[in-house]
Coordinates of C-alpha atoms and ligand atoms in Angstrom, one line a residue:
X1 CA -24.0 -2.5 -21.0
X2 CA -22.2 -0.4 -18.2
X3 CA -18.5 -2.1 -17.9
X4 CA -17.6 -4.1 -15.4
X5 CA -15.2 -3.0 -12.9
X6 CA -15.0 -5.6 -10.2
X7 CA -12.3 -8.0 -9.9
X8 CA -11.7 -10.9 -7.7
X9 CA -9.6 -10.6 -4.5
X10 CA -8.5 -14.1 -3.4
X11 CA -12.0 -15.3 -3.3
X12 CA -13.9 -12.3 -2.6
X13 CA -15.5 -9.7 -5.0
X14 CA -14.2 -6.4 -4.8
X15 CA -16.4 -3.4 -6.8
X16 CA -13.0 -1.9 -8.1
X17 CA -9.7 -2.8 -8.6
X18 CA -8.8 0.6 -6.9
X19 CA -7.1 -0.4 -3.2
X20 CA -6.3 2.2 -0.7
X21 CA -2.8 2.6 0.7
X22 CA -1.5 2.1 4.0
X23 CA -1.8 5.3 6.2
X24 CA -4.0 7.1 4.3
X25 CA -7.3 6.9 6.0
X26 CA -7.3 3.4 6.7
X27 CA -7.0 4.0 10.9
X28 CA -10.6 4.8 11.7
X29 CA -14.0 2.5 10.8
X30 CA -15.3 5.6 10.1
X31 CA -12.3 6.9 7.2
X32 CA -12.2 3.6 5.9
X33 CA -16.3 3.1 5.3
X34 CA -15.7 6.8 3.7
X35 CA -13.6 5.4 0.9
X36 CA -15.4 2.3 0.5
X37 CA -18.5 4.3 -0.4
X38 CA -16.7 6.7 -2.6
X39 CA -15.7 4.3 -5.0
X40 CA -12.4 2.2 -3.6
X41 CA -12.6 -1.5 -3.8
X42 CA -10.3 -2.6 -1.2
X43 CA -8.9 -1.4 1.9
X44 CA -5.6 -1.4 3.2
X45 CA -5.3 -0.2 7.0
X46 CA -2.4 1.8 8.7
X47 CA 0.6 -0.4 9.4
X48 CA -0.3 -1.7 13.5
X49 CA 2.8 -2.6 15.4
X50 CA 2.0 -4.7 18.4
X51 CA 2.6 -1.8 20.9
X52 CA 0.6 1.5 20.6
X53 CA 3.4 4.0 19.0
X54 CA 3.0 7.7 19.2
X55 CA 5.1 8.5 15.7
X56 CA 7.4 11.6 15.6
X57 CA 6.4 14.9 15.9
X58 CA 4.9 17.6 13.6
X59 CA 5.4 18.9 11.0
X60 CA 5.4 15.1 9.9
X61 CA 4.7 16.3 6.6
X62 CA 5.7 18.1 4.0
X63 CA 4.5 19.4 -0.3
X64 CA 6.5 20.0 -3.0
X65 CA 5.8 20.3 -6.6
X66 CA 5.8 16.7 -7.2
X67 CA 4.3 15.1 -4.0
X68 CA 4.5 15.0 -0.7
X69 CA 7.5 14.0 2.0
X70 CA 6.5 12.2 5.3
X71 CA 7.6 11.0 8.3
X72 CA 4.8 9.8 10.5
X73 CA 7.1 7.5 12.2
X74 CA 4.7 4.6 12.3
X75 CA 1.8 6.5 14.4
X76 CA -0.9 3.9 15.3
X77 CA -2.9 2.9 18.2
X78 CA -1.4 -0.5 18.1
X79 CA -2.6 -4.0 16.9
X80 CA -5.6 -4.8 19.2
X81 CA -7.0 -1.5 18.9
X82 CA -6.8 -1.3 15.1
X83 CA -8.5 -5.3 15.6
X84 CA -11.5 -3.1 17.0
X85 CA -11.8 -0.3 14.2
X86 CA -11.7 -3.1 11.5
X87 CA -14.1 -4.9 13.0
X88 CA -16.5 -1.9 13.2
X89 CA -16.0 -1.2 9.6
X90 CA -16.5 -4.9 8.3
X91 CA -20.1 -4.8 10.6
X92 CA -20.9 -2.1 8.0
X93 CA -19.4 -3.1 4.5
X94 CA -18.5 -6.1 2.4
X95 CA -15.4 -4.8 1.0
X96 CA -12.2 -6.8 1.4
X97 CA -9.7 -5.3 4.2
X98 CA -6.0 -6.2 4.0
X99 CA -4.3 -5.6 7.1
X100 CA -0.9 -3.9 7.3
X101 CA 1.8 -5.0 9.6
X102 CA 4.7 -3.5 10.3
X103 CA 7.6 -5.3 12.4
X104 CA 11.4 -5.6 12.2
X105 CA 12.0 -9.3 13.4
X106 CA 10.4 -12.6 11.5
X107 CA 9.2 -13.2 15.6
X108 CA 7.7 -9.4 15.6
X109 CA 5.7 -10.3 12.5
X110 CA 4.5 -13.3 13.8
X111 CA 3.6 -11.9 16.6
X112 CA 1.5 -9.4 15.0
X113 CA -0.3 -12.2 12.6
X114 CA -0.9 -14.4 16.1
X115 CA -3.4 -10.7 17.0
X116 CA -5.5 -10.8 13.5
X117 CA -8.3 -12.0 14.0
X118 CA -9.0 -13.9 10.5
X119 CA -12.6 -14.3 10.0
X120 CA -12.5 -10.5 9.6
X121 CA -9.4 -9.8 7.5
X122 CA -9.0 -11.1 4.0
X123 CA -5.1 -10.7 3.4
X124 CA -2.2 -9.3 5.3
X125 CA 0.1 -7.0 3.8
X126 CA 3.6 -7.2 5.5
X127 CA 5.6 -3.4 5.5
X128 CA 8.6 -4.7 4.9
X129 CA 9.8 -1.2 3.7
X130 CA 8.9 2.0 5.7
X131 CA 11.8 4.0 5.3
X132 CA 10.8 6.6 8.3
X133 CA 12.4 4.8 10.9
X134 CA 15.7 4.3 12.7
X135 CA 18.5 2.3 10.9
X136 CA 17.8 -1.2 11.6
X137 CA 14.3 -0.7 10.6
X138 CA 13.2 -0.6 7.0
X139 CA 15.5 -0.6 4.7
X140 CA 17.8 -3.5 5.4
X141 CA 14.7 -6.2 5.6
X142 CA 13.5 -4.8 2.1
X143 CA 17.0 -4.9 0.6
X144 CA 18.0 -8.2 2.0
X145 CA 16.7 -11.6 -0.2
X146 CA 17.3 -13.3 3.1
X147 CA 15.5 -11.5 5.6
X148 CA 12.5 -11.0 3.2
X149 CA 12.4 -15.0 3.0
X150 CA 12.2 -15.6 6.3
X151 CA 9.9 -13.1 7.5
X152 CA 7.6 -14.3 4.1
X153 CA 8.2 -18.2 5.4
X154 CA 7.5 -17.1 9.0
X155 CA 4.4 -15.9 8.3
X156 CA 3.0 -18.3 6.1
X157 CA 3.7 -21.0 8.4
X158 CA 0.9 -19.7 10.2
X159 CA -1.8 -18.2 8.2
X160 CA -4.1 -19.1 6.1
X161 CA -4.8 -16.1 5.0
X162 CA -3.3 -14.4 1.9
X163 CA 0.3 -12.7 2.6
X164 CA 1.4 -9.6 0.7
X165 CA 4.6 -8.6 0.9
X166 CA 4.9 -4.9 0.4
X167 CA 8.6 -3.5 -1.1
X168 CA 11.0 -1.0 -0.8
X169 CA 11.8 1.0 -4.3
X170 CA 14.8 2.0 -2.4
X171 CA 17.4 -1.2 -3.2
X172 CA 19.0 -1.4 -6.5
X173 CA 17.4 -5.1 -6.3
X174 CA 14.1 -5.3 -6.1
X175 CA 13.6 -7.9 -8.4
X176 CA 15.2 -10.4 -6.9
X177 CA 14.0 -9.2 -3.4
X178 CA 10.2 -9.8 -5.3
X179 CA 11.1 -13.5 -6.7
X180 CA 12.3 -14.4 -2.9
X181 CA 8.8 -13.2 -1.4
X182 CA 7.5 -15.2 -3.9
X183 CA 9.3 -18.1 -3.6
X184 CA 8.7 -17.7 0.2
X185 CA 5.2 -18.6 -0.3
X186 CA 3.9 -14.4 -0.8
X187 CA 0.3 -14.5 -2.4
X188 CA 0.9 -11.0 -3.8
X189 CA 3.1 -8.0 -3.8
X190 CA 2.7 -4.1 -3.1
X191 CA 5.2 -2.5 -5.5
X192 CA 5.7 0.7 -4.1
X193 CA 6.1 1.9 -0.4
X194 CA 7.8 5.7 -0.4
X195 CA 11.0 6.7 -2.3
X196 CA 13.7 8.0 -0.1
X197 CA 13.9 9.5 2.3
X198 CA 14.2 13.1 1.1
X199 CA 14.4 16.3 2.5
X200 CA 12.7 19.8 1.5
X201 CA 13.9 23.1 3.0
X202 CA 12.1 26.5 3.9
X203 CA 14.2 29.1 3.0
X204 CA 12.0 31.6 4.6
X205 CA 12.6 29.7 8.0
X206 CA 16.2 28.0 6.7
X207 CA 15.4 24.9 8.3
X208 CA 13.7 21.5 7.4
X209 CA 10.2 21.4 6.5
X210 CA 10.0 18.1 8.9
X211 CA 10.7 18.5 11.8
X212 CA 12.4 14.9 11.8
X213 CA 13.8 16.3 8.6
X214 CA 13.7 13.7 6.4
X215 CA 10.8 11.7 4.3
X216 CA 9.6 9.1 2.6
X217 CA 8.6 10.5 -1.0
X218 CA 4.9 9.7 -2.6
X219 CA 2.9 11.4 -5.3
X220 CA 3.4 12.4 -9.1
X221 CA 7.5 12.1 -8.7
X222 CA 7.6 8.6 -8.2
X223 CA 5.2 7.4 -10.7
X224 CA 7.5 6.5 -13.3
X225 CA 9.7 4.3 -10.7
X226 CA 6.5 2.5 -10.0
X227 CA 5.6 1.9 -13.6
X228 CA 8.7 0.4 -14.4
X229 CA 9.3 -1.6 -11.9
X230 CA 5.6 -2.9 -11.9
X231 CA 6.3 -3.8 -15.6
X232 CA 9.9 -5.7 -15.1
X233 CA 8.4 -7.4 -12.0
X234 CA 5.3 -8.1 -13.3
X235 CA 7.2 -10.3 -16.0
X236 CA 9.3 -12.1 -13.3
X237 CA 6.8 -13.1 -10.9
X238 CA 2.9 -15.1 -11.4
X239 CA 1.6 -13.8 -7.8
X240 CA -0.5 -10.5 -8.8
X241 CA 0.8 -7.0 -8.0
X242 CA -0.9 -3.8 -6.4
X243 CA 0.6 -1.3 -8.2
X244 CA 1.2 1.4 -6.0
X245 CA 3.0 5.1 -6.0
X246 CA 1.7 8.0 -7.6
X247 CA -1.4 7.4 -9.4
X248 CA -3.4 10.8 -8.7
X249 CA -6.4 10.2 -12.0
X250 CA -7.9 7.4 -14.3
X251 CA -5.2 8.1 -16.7
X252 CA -2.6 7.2 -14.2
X253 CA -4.1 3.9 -13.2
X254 CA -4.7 2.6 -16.5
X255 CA -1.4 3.0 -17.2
X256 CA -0.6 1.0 -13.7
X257 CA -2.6 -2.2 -15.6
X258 CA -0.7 -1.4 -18.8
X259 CA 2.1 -2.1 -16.9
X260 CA 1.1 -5.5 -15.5
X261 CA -0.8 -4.6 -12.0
X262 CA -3.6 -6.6 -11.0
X263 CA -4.9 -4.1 -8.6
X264 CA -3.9 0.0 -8.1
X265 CA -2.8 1.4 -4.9
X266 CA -4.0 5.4 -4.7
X267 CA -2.3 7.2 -1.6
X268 CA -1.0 10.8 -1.9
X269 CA -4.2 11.2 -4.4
X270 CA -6.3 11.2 -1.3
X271 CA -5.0 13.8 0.1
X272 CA -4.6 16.3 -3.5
X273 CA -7.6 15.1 -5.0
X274 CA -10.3 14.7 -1.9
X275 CA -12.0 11.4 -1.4
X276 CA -14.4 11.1 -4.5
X277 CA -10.3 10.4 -6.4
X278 CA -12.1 7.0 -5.9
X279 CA -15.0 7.7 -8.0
X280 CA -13.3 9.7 -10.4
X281 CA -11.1 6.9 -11.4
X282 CA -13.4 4.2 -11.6
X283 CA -15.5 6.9 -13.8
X284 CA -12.6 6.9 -16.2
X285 CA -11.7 3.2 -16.2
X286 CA -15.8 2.8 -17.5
X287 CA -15.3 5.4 -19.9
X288 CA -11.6 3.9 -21.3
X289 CA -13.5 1.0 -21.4
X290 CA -16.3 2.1 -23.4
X291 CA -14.0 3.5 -25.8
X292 CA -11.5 0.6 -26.1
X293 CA -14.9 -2.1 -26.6
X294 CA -14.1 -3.6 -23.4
X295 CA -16.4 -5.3 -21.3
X296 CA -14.5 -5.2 -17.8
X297 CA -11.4 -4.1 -16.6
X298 CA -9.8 -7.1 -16.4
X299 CA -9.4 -6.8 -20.2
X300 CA -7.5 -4.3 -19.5
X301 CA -4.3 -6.7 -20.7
X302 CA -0.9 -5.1 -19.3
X303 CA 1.8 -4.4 -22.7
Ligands
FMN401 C1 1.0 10.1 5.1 C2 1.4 8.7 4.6 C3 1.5 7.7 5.5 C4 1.9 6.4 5.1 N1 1.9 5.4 6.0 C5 2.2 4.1 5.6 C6 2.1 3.0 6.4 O1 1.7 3.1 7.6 N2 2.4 1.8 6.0 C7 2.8 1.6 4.7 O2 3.1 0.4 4.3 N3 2.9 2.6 3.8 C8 2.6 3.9 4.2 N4 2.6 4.9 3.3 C9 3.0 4.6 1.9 C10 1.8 4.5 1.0 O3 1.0 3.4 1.4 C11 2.3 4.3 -0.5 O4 3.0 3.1 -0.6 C12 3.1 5.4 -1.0 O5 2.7 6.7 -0.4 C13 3.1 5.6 -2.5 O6 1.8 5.7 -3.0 P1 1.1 7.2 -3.3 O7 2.1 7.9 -4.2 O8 -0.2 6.8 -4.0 O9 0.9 7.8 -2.0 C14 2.2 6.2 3.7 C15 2.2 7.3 2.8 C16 1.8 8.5 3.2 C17 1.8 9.7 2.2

């Protein structure tokens, strides 16, 4: 019997476990039907502000051995637009489509959730942690317990729809930032956004790759991070995790399971590995399973 890969998705079956990450391809109808068919089981689109927002200027990013640096700045055509490419997509597929928000205030979030239109979305993933923007954005939501509550209350208090909460790696407390999404009402967390910022210099040129000259980190480098904070999270929390930060093969997300995540976030992978990564994975996860006598990935019990 071929395994079985699909997994539920708050009421909804998803072929895969495999999610895409936010702002990799999830901005046009068109990019996001491309990964559904290749394989990916659930989409995550660019994070919409409620204003259009042009992002910073190129180079916006930048290789290195281990991954890749960014700095898009938040690019994206703004909320009611991005309503208009969803919709387009879900016309053509069936596959769930989490929404990504990105906003500074709890009243800029709610905002945002007042413009989804819910009979088209299936969660909402909150950015609480894009650390390629100014100071007050980013980084001190995702490191403060307090501001993560409310923002996680806020929304709830008016949605019905499921509410992820995606986190920073860059606080030395992410654990207790996960338990107060959770205890905030948060149906489920994205464990990792990008590592950093960091910076990569041409020594040919002498200057910063980027022109905004620093980036969030993604790829191969910040795999381990992600495992091990998937795995001591995992254990803290009951809400399930999409594991999230690195995961470029089949090997790498079956280790992302092994270490307690429902679901597995592929990003950077896109980008190194073209768009069948999707299919590649989910060929592995059949043949792991195969090998292990399992009938479907979700037997795929985490250590
Ligand atoms: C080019 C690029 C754009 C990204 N844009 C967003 C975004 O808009 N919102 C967000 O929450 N995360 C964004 N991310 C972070 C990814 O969703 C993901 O959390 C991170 O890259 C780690 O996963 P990866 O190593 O598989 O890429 C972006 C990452 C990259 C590389």
């Amino acid at each position: 019997m071929e395994p079985n890969l699909s997994v539920d998705f708050f009421g909804k079956i998803a072929a895969s476990p495999l999610v895409l990450a936010s702002g990799v391809m999830g901005i046009s109808y068109s990019g996001m039907l491309k990964v559904v068919e290749n394989g990916c089981g659930i989409i995550t689109t660019k994070s919409y502000t409620v204003q259009r927002r042009k992002g910073h200027e190129g180079p916006v990013v930048a290789e290195f051995n281990g991954g890749f640096i960014n700095s898009m700045g938040l690019s994206n055509p703004g909320i009611y637009e991005g309503m208009k490419e969803i919709a387009d997509c879900k016309k053509r597929c069936d596959a769930p489509i989490i929404i990504s928000l990105f906003g500074v205030t709890a009243a800029e979030f709610t905002e945002l959730v007042r413009a989804v239109d819910s009979s088209i979305i299936d969660a909402i993933e909150l950015n609480l942690s894009c650390p390629n923007v100014a100071d007050e954005y980013g980084i001190p939501i995702a490191a403060s317990t307090e501001k993560v509550f409310e923002i996680v209350s806020a929304v709830k208090s008016i949605t019905k729809l499921p509410v992820i909460a995606k986190l920073s790696p860059n606080t030395y407390n992410v654990p207790e930032i996960a338990l107060s999404a959770e205890k905030a009402g948060a149906d489920a967390l994205t464990l990792i956004n990008t590592l950093g910022p960091g910076m990569i210099i041409d020594i040919n040129a002498q200057k910063p790759v980027i022109l905004n000259k620093f980036g969030g980190i993604s790829g191969a480098a910040i795999k381990p991070l992600a495992v091990k904070l998937i795995y001591e999270i995992s254990k803290l929390v009951k809400i399930p995790i999409i594991g999230t930060g690195g995961v470029l093969t089949g090997e790498d997300a079956v280790e992302f399971l092994l270490a307690g995540a429902a679901y597995v976030g592929v990003g950077t992978a896109v980008y190194y590995n073209g768009i069948d990564v999707f299919a590649k994975i989910n060929a592995f996860f059949s043949s792991y399973l195969r090998q292990n006598n399992l009938a479907s990935v979700r037997d795929i019990k985490p250590i």
